[in-house]
Tab-separated table of C-alpha atoms in Angstrom:
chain	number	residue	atom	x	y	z
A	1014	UNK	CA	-14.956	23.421	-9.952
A	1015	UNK	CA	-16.212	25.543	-6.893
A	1016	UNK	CA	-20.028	26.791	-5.766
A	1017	UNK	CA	-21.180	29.231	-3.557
A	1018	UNK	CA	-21.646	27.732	0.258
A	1019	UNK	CA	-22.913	28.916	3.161
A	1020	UNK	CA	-20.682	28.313	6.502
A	1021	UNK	CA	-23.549	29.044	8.795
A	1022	UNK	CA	-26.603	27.448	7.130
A	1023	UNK	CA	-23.918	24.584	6.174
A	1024	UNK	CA	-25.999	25.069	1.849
A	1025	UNK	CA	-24.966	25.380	-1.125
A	1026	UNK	CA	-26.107	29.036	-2.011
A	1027	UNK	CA	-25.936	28.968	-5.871
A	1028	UNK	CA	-24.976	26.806	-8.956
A	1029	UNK	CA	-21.202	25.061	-9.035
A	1030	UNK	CA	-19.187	26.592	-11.991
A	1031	UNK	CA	-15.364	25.668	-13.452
A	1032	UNK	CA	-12.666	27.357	-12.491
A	1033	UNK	CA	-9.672	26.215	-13.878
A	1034	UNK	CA	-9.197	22.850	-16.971
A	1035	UNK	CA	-6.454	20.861	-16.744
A	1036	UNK	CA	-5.223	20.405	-13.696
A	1037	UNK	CA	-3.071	17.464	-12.719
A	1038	UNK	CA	-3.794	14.827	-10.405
A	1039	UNK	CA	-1.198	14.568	-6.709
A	1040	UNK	CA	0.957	11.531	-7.376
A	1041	UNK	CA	0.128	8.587	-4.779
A	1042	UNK	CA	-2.942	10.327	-3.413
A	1043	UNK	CA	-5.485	10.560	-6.465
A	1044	UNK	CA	-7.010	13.786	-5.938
A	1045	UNK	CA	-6.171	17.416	-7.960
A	1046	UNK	CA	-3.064	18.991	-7.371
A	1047	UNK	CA	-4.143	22.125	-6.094
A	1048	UNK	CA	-4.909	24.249	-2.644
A	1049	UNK	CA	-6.269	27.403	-1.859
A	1050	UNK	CA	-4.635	30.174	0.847
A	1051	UNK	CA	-6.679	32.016	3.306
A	1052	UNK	CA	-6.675	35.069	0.768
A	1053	UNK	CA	-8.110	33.085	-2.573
A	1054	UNK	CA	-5.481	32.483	-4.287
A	1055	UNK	CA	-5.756	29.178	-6.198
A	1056	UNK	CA	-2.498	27.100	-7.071
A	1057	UNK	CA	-2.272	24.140	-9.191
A	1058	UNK	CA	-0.473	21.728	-11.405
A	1059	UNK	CA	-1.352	22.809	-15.128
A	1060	UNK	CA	-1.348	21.037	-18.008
A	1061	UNK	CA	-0.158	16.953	-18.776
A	1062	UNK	CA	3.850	17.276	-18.117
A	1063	UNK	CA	3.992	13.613	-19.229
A	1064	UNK	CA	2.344	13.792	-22.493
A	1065	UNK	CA	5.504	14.091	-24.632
A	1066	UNK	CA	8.474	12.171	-22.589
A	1067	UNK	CA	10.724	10.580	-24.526
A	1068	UNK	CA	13.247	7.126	-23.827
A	1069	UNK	CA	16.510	8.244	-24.326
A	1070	UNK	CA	19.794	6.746	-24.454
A	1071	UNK	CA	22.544	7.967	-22.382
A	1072	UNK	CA	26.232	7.159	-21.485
A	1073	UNK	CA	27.871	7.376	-17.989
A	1074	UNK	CA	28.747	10.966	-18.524
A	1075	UNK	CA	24.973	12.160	-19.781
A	1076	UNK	CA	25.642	12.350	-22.955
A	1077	UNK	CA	23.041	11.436	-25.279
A	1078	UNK	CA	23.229	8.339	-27.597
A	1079	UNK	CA	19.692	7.798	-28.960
A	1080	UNK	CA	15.964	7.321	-28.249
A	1081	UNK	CA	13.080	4.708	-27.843
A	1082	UNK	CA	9.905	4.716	-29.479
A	1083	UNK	CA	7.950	7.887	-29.868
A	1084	UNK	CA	7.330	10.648	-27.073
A	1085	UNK	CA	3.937	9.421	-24.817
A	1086	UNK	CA	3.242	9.252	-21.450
A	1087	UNK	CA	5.804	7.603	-19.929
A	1088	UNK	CA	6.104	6.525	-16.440
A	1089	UNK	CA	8.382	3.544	-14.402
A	1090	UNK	CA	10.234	1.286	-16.807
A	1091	UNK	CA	12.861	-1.595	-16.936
A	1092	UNK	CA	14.894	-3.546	-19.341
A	1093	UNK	CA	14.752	-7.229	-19.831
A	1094	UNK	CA	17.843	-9.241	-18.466
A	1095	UNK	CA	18.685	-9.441	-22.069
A	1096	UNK	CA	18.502	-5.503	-22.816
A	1097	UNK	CA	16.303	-6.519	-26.075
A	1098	UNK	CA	13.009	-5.742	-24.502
A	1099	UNK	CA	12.105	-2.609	-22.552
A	1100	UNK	CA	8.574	-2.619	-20.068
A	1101	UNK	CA	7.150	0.932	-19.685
A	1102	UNK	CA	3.712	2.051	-18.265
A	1103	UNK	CA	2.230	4.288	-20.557
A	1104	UNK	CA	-0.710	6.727	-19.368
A	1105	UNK	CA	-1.500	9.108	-16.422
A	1106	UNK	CA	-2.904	8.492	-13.053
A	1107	UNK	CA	-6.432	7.456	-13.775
A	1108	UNK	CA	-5.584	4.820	-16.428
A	1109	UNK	CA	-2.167	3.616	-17.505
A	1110	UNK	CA	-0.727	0.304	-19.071
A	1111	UNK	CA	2.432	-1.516	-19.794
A	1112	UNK	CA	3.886	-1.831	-23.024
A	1113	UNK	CA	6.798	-3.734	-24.244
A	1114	UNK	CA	9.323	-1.509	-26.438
A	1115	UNK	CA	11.097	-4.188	-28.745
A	1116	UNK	CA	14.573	-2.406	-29.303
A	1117	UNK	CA	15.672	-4.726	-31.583
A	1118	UNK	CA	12.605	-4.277	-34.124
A	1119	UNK	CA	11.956	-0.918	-32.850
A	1120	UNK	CA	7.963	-2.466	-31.974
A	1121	UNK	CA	5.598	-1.249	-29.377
A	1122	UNK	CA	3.105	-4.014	-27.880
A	1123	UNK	CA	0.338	-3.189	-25.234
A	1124	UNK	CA	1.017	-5.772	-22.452
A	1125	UNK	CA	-1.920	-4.921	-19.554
A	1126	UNK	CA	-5.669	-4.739	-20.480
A	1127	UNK	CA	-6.699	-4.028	-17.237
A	1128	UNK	CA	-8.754	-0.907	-15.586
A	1129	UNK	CA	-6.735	1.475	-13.584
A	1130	UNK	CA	-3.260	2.147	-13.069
A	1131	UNK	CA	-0.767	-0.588	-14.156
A	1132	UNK	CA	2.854	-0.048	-13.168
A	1133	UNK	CA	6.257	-0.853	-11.567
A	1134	UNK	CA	7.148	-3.629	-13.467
A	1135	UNK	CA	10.164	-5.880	-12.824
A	1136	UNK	CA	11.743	-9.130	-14.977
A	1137	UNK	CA	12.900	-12.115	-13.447
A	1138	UNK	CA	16.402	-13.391	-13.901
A	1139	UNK	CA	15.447	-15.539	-16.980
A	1140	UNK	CA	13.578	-12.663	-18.741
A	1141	UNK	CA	10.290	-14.929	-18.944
A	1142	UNK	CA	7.956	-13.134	-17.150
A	1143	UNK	CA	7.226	-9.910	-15.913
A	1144	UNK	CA	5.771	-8.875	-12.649
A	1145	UNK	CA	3.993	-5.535	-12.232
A	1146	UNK	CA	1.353	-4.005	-9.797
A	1147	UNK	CA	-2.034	-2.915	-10.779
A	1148	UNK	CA	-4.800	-0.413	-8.748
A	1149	UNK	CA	-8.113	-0.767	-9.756
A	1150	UNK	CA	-9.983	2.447	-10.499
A	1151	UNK	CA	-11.728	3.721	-7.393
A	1152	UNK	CA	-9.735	1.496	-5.214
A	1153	UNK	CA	-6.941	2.068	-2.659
A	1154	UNK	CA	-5.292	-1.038	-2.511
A	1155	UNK	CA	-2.487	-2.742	-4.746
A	1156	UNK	CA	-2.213	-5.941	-6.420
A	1157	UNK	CA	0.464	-7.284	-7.970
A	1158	UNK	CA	0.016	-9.534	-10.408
A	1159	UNK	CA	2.853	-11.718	-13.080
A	1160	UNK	CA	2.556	-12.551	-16.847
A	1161	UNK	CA	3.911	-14.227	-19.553
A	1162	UNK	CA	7.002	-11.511	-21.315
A	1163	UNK	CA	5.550	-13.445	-24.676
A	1164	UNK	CA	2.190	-11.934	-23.602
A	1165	UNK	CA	0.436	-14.608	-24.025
A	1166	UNK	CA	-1.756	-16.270	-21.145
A	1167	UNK	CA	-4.217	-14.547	-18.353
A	1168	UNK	CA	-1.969	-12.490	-15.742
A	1169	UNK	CA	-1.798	-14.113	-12.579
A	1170	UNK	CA	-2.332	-12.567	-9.385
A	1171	UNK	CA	0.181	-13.075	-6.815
A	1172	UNK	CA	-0.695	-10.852	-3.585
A	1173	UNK	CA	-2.623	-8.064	-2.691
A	1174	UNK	CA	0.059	-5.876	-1.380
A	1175	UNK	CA	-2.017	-3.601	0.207
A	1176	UNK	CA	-1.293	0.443	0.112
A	1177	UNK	CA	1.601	1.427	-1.922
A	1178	UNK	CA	2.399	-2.229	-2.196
A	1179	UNK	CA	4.834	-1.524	-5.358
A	1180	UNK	CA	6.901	-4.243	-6.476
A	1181	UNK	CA	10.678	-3.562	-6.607
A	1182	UNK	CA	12.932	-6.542	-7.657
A	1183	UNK	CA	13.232	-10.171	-8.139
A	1184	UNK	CA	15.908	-12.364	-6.526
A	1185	UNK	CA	19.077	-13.435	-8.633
A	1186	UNK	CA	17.225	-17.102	-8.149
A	1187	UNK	CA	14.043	-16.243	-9.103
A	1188	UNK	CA	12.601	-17.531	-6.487
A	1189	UNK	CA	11.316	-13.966	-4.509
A	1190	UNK	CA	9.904	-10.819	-5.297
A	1191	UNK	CA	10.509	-8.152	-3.126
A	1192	UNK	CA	8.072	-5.260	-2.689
A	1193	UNK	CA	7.020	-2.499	0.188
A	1194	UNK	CA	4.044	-2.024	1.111
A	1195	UNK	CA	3.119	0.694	3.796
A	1196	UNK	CA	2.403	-0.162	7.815
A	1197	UNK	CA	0.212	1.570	10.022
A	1198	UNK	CA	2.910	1.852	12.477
A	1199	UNK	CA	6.006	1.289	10.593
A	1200	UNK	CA	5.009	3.379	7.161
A	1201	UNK	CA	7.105	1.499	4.340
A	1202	UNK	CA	8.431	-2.257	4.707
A	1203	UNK	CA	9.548	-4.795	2.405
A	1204	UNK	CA	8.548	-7.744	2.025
A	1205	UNK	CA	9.294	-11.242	0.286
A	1206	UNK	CA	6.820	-12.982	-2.225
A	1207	UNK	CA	7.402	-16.736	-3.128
A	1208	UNK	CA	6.699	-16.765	-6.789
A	1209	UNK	CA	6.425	-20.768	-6.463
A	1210	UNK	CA	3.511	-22.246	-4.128
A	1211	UNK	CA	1.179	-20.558	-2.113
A	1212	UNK	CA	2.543	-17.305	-2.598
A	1213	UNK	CA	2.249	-16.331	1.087
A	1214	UNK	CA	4.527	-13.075	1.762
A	1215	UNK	CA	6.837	-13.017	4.839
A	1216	UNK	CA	7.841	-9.906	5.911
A	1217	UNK	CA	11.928	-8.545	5.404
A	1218	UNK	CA	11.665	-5.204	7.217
A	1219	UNK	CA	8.837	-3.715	9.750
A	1220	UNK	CA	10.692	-0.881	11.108
């Protein structure tokens, strides 16, 4: 959108009008991908380059074996320790959710119900949970939060991990959950979440 302004009188000299439809959101930041130069010209990020992404198989070389599911949205994904389930956040960067891609029955399930952006998710060793990390709309800060792979249950919130807290792995024992999170002096650090207890995180790496 734009409207006429005023520098000097610091107003708004007329009604606000669109410009331009469709333009993407800036990953990480939440606001339009656009900017304007000194001489008006207007660049931007056009159209939904997500919308029809597909899953596909490939070997070592790049070849191409198969696909998953129908194009959508797709964003991060993993695959089950067993390789029979795959999680995948479907939607954009206003409101996305994980689903659970069944490759043995070739069935899609919706796995998060909650409002915002639901991503990054990572299995444990024994493939009975999955962790993920979830921004309310509006907000700034991460959560990350675990669930039953079954989908059954309430998800359980772990930590709030702060800005760009994303979840990144789970220890061989099960026992941690690594994730970074970003420092005010130190920008991104990991740090370790006891999935058992209290859940207090101790940090790995602040430098």
């Amino acid at each position: 959108m734009a409207q006429p302004f005023d520098p000097q009188t610091l107003k708004s000299t007329g009604e606000m009008f669109p410009v331009v439809e469709q333009v993407q959101q800036g990953g990480n930041v939440g606001f339009g991908a656009f900017s304007v130069s000194e001489n008006a010209t207007l660049v931007f990020r056009y159209g939904d380059e997500r919308a029809n992404r597909e899953l596909v198989w490939a070997d070592r070389a790049g070849k191409r074996l198969g696909t998953v599911g129908k194009p959508a949205a797709y964003g991060t994904l993993a695959i089950s320790p067993d390789e029979k389930t795959v999680a995948v956040t479907i939607g954009d960067n206003l409101q996305s959710d994980l689903w659970l891609e069944d490759l043995t029955r070739g069935v899609t399930s919706r796995f998060t119900f909650r409002t915002g952006v639901n991503n990054n998710a990572i299995w444990p060793p024994d493939g009975g949970r999955v962790a993920f990390a979830s921004v309310t709309r509006g907000a700034a800060l991460t959560e990350i939060y675990q669930k039953l792979a079954s989908g059954g249950g309430k998800e359980e919130p772990l930590v709030r991990s702060g800005v760009n807290g994303w979840p990144l792995d789970w220890s061989p024992d099960g026992k941690w959950i690594v994730y970074q999170q970003e420092g005010q002096k130190t920008a991104l650090d990991l740090w370790l979440l006891p999935t058992d207890g209290d859940h207090k995180p101790v940090p790995y790496l602040q430098t």
